Tab-separated table of C-alpha atoms in Angstrom:
chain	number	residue	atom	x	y	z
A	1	UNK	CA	-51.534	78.698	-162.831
A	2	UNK	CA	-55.100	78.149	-163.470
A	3	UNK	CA	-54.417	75.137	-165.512
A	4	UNK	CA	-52.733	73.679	-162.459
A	5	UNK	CA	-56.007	74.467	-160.192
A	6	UNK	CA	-58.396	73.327	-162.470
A	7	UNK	CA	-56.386	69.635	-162.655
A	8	UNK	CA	-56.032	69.849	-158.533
A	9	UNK	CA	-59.846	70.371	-158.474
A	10	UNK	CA	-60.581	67.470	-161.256
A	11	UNK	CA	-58.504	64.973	-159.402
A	12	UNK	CA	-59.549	65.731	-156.067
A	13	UNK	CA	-63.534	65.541	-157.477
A	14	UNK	CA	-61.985	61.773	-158.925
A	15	UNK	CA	-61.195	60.548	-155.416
A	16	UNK	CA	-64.125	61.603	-153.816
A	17	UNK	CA	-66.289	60.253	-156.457
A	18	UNK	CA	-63.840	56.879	-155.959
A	19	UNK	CA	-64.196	57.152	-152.026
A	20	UNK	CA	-68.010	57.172	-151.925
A	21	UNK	CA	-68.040	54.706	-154.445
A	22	UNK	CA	-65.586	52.211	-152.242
A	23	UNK	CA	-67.977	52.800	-149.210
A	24	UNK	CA	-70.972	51.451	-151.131
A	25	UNK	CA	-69.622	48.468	-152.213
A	26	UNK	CA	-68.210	47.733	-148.255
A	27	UNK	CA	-71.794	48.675	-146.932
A	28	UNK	CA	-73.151	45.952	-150.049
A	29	UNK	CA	-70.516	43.770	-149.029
A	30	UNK	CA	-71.424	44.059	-145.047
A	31	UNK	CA	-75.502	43.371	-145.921
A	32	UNK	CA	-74.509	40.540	-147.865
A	33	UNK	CA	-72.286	38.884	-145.346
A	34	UNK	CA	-75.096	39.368	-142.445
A	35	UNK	CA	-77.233	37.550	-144.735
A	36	UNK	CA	-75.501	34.903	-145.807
A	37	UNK	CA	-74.455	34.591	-141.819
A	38	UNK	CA	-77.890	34.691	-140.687
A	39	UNK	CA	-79.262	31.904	-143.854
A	40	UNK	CA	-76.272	29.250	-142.819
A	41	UNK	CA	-77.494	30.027	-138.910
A	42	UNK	CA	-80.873	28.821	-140.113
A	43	UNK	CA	-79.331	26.032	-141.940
A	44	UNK	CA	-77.505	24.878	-139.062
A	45	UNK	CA	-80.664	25.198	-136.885
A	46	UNK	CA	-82.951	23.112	-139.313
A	47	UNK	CA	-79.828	20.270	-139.593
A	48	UNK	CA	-80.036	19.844	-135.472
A	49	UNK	CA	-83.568	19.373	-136.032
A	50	UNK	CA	-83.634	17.323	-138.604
A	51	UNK	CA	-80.502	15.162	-136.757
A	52	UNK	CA	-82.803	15.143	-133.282
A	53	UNK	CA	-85.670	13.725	-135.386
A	54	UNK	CA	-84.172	10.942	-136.896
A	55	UNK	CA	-82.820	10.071	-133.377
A	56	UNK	CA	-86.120	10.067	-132.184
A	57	UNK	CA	-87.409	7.978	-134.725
A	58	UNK	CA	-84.472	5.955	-134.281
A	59	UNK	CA	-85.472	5.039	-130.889
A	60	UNK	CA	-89.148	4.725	-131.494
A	61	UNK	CA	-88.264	1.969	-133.996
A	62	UNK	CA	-86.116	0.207	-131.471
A	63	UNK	CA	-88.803	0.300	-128.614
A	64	UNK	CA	-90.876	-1.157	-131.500
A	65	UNK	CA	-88.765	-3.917	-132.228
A	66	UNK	CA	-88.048	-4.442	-128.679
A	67	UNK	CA	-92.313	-4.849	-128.058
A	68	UNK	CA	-92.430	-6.992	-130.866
A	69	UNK	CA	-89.559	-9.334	-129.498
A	70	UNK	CA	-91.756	-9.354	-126.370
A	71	UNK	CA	-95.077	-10.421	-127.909
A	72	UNK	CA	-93.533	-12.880	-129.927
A	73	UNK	CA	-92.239	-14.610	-127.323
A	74	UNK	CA	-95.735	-14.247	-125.355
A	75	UNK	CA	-97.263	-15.907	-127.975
A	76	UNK	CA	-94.813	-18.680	-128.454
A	77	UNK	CA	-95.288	-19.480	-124.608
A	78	UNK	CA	-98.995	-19.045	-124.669
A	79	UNK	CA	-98.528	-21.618	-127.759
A	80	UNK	CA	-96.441	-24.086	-126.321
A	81	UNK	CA	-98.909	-24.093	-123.120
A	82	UNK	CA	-101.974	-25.119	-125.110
A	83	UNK	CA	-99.978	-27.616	-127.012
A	84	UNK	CA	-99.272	-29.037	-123.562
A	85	UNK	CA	-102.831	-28.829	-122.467
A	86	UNK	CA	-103.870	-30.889	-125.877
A	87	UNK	CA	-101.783	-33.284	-125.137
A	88	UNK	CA	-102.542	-33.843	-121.859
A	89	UNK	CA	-106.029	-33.895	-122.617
A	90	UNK	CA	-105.314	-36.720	-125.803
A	91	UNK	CA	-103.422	-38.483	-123.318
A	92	UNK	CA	-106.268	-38.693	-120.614
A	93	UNK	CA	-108.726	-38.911	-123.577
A	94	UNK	CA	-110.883	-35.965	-122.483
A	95	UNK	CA	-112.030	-34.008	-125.567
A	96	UNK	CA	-112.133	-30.365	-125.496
A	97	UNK	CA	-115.660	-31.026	-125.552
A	98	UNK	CA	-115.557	-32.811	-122.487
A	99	UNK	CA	-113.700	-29.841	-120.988
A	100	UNK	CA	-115.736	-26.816	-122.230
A	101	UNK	CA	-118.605	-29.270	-120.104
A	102	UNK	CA	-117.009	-28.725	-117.328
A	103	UNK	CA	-116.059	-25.797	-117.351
A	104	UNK	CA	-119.642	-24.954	-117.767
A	105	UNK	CA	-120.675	-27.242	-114.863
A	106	UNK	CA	-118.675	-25.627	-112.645
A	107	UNK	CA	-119.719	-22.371	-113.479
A	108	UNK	CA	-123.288	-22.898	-113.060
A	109	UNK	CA	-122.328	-24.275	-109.874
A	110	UNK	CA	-120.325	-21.288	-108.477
A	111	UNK	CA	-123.835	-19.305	-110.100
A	112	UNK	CA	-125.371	-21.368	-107.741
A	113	UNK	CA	-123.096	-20.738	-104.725
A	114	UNK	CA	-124.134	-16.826	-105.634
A	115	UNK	CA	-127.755	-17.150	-105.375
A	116	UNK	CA	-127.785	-18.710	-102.306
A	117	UNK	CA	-125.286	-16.278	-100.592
A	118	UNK	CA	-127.777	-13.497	-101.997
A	119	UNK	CA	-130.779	-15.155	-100.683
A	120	UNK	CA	-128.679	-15.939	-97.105
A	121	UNK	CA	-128.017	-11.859	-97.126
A	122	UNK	CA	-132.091	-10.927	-98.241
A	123	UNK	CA	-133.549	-13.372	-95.374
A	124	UNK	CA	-130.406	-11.802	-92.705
A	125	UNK	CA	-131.628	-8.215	-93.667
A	126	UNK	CA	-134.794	-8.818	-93.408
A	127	UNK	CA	-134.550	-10.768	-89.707
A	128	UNK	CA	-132.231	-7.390	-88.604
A	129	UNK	CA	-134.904	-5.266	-89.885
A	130	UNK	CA	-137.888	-7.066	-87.737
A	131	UNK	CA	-136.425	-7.660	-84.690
A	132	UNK	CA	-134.991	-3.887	-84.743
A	133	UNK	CA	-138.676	-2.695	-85.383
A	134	UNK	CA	-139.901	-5.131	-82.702
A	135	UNK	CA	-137.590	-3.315	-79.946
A	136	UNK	CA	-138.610	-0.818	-77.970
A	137	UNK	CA	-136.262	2.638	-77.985
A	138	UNK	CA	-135.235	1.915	-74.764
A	139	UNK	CA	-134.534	-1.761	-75.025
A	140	UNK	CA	-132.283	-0.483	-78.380
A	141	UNK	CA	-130.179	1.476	-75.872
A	142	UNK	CA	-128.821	-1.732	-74.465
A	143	UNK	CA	-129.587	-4.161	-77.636
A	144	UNK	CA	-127.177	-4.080	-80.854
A	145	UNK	CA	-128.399	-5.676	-84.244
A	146	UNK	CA	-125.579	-5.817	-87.204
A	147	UNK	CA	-125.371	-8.317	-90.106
A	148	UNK	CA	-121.735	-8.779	-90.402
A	149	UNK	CA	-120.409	-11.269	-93.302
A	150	UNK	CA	-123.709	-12.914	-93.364
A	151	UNK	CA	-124.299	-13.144	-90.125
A	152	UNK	CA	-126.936	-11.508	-87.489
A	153	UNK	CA	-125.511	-10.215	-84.363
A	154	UNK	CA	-127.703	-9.579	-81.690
A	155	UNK	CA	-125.480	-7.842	-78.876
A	156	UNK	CA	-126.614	-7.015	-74.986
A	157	UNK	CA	-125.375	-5.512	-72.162
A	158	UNK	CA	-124.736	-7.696	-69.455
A	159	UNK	CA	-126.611	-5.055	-67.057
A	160	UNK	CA	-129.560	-5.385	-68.910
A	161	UNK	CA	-129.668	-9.385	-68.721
A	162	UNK	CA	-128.369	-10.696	-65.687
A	163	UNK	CA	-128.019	-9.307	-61.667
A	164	UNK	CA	-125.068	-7.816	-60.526
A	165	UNK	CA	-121.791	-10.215	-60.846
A	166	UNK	CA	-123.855	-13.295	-61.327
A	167	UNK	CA	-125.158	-15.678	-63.954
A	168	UNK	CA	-128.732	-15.687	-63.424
A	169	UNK	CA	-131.301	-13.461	-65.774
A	170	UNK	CA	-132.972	-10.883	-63.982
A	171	UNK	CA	-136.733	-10.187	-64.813
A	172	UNK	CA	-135.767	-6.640	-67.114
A	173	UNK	CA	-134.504	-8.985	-69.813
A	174	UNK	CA	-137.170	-10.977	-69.568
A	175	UNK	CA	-139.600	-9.134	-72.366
A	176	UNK	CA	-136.272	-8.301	-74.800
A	177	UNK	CA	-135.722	-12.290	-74.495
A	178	UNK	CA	-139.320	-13.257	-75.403
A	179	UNK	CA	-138.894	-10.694	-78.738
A	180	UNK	CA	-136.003	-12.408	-79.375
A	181	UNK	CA	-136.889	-15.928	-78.939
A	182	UNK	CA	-140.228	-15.008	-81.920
A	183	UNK	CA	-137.699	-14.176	-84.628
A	184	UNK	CA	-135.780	-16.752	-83.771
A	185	UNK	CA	-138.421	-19.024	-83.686
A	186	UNK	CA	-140.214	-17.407	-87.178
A	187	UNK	CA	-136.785	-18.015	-88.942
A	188	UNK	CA	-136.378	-22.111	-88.346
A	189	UNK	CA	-133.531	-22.951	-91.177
A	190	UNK	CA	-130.995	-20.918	-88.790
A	191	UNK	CA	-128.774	-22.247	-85.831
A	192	UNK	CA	-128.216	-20.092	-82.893
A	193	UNK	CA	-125.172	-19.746	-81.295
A	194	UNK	CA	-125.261	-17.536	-77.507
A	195	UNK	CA	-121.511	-16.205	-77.032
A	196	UNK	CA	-121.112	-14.875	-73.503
A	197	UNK	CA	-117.952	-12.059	-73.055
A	198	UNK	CA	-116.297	-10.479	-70.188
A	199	UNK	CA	-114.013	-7.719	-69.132
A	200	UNK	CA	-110.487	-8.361	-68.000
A	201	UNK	CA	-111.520	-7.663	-64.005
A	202	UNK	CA	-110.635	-11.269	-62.049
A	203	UNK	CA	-113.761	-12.871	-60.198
A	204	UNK	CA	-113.628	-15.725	-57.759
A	205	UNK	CA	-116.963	-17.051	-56.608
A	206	UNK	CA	-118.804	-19.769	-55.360
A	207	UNK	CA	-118.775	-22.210	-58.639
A	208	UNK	CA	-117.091	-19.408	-60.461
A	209	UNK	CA	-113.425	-19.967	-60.724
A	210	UNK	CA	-112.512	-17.067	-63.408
A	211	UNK	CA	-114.316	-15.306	-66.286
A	212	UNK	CA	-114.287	-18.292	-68.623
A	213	UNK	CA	-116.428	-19.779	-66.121
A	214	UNK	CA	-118.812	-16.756	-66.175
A	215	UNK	CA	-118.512	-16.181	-69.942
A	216	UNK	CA	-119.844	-19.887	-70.432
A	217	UNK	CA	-122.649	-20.203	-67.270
A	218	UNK	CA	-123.987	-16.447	-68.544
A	219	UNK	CA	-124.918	-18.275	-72.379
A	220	UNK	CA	-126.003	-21.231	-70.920
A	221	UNK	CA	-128.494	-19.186	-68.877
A	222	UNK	CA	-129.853	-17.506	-71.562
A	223	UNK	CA	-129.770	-20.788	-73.975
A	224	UNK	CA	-132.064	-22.403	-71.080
A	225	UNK	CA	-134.021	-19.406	-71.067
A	226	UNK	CA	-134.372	-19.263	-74.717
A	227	UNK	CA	-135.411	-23.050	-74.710
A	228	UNK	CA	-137.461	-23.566	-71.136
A	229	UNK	CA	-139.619	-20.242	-71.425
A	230	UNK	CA	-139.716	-19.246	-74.846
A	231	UNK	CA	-139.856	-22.772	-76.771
A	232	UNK	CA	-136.871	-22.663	-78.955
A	233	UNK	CA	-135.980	-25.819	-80.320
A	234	UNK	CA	-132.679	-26.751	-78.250
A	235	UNK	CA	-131.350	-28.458	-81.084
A	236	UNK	CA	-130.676	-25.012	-83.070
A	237	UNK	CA	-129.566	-23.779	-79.749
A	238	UNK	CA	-125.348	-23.837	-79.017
A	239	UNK	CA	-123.761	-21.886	-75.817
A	240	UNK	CA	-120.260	-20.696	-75.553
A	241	UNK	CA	-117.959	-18.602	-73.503
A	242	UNK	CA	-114.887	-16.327	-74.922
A	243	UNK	CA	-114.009	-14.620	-71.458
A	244	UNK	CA	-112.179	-11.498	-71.779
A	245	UNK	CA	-110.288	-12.618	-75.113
A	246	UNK	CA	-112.950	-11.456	-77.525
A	247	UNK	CA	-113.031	-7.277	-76.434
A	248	UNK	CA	-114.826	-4.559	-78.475
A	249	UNK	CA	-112.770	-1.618	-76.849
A	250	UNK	CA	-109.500	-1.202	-74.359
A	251	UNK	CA	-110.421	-2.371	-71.060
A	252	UNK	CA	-108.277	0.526	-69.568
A	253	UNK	CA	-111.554	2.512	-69.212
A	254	UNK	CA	-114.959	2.224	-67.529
A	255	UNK	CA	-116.758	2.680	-70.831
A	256	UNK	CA	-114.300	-0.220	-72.352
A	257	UNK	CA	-114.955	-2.675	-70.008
A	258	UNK	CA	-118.792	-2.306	-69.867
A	259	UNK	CA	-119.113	-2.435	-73.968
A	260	UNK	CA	-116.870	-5.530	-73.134
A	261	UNK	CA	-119.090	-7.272	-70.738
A	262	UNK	CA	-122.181	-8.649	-72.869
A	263	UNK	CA	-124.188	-11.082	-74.568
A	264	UNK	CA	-123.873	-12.205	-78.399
A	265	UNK	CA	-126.534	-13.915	-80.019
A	266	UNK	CA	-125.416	-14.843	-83.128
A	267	UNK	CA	-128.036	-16.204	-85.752
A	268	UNK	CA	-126.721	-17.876	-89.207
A	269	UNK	CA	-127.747	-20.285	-91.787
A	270	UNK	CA	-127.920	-24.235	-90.593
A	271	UNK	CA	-124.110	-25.329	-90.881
A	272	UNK	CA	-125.154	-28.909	-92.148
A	273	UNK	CA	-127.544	-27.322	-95.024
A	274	UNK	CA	-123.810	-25.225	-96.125
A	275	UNK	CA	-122.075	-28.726	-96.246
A	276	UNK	CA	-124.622	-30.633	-98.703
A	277	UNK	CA	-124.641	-28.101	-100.789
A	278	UNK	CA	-120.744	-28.287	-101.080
A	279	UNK	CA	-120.701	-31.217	-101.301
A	280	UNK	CA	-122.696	-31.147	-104.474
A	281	UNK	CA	-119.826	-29.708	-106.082
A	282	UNK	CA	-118.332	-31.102	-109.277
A	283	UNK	CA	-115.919	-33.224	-109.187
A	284	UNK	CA	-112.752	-31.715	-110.570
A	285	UNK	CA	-110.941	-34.293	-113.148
C-alpha cells in the first residue's frame, strides 16, 4: 500500500516537473515569434523605403534627361541662328568687325540720347524750382508748377487771369504774368506753348460761339500779353485751345468745373533742336 503511494506521488511530481517544463518552452517559443514578427516588420518598412527612394531617384534622373533634351535643343537653335547671321553677314560682306562698330556706334549714341534727357530734366527742375520761389504764397494758391515727363507745367485759374466770362486779362494777373514772362525769358532754348481749358457749361457771346472759341481767344490773350508787355520772343510763343475735352476732375461739381477752367503754360525743350539731334542717328545697315 505504501509502495503504491510512493509511485502515485513520483509520477504525479514527473508531470508537474513535465508541465512547467512545456510552459517554458511555449513562453520561449511566444518571445521568439514576437521577435522575429517585429524584425520582418522592420524589414518590410526599410524595403518601402528603399523602393520609394529609387522611385524618386528614378524620376529625378528623368527630369534630368528631360532638361538636358531641352538645352540641347536651345543650343542647337541658338547655333543654327548665328550660323545664319554669319552668313548673312559673308553674304553682305560686313565683317563681324564691322558689326561690333556698330553696335558700338549706336550705343554711344543712345549714351548720348541719355545725357541729354538728364540735362533736359536738371535745367526743367531747376526752372520749377525758381519760378516757385519767385511766387508769392498767395499767387501759389491759384498758380500750379509740375514737371511732368520732361515737361514744365505752369497751371492758373482762370479767375485769377481774366474778368468774369470773358477773354481779356484783368490787372491781378498782371504781376504773376511779368514773373512768368522772366523765367521764360532767362531760359531761351525752350518753346512755349499757352493751352487754354474750359468747363463743360455752354457760352454764346458776342464773337464767342462755344468754348473752343474761348479756350483758343483766352491763350491768345495771354500769348499777346506775354509778347506785347513782357518782351517774349513771339517766335517761342504757340497758343492753343482744348475746350472742355482736356478736364482735370468731373465737371458734375462746382469744385470740378473751376479746377477745369484754367490756363496751361507749358514750357519744353525747342522741338527743332530734338529733331537734329535724331537725326544724327546712325544709320542702321
Amino acid at each position: 500500500m505504501r509502495t503504491n503511494n510512493a509511485f502515485i506521488t513520483a509520477a504525479v511530481a514527473v508531470l508537474l516537473m513535465s508541465s512547467c517544463a512545456s510552459k517554458k518552452e511555449l513562453v520561449s517559443c511566444q518571445d521568439e515569434n514576437k521577435a522575429l514578427s517585429s524584425k520582418l516588420m522592420s524589414t518590410k518598412e526599410d524595403l518601402a523605403g528603399k523602393n520609394a527612394r529609387i522611385a524618386s531617384l528614378e524620376e529625378q534622373l528623368k527630369a534630368q534627361q528631360a532638361a538636358l533634351s531641352a538645352q540641347e535643343q536651345k543650343y542647337a537653335r541658338l547655333q543654327e541662328s548665328l550660323d545664319k547671321s554669319l552668313t548673312n553677314a559673308s553674304q553682305n560682306n560686313i565683317s563681324i568687325e564691322k558689326l561690333v562698330d556698330q553696335i558700338n556706334e549706336s550705343n554711344q549714341y543712345i549714351r548720348h540720347l541719355v545725357e541729354v534727357k538728364s540735362k533736359s530734366d536738371s535745367l526743367n527742375m531747376v526752372l520749377s524750382n525758381n519760378l516757385t520761389r519767385s511766387l508769392s504764397k498767395e499767387e501759389l494758391k491759384e498758380v500750379d508748377v509740375q514737371v511732368l515727363k520732361g515737361v514744365v507745367y505752369i497751371s492758373l485759374a482762370d479767375n485769377m487771369l481774366y474778368k468774369s466770362g470773358s477773354y481779356e486779362i484783368n490787372d491781378r494777373a498782371a504781376e504773376t504774368l511779368s514773373k512768368i514772362a522772366k523765367i521764360i525769358k532767362d531760359y531761351k532754348d525752350y518753346d512755349v506753348l499757352i493751352e487754354g481749358n474750359t468747363d463743360n457749361v455752354p457760352i454764346s457771346r458776342e464773337n464767342i460761339r462755344n468754348n473752343w472759341d474761348l479756350s483758343c481767344l483766352r491763350a491768345s490773350s495771354v500769348v499777346q500779353a506775354l509778347q506785347t508787355k513782357y518782351g517774349v520772343d513771339p517766335k517761342r510763343l504757340t497758343a492753343g485751345g482744348r475746350g472742355e475735352y482736356n478736364p482735370l476732375q468731373s465737371n458734375d461739381t462746382e469744385l470740378g468745373k473751376q479746377r477745369n477752367r484754367r490756363t496751361q503754360i507749358i514750357i519744353t525743350p525747342k522741338l527743332d533742336e530734338f529733331m537734329e539731334l535724331i537725326g544724327e542717328a546712325p544709320e542702321a545697315n
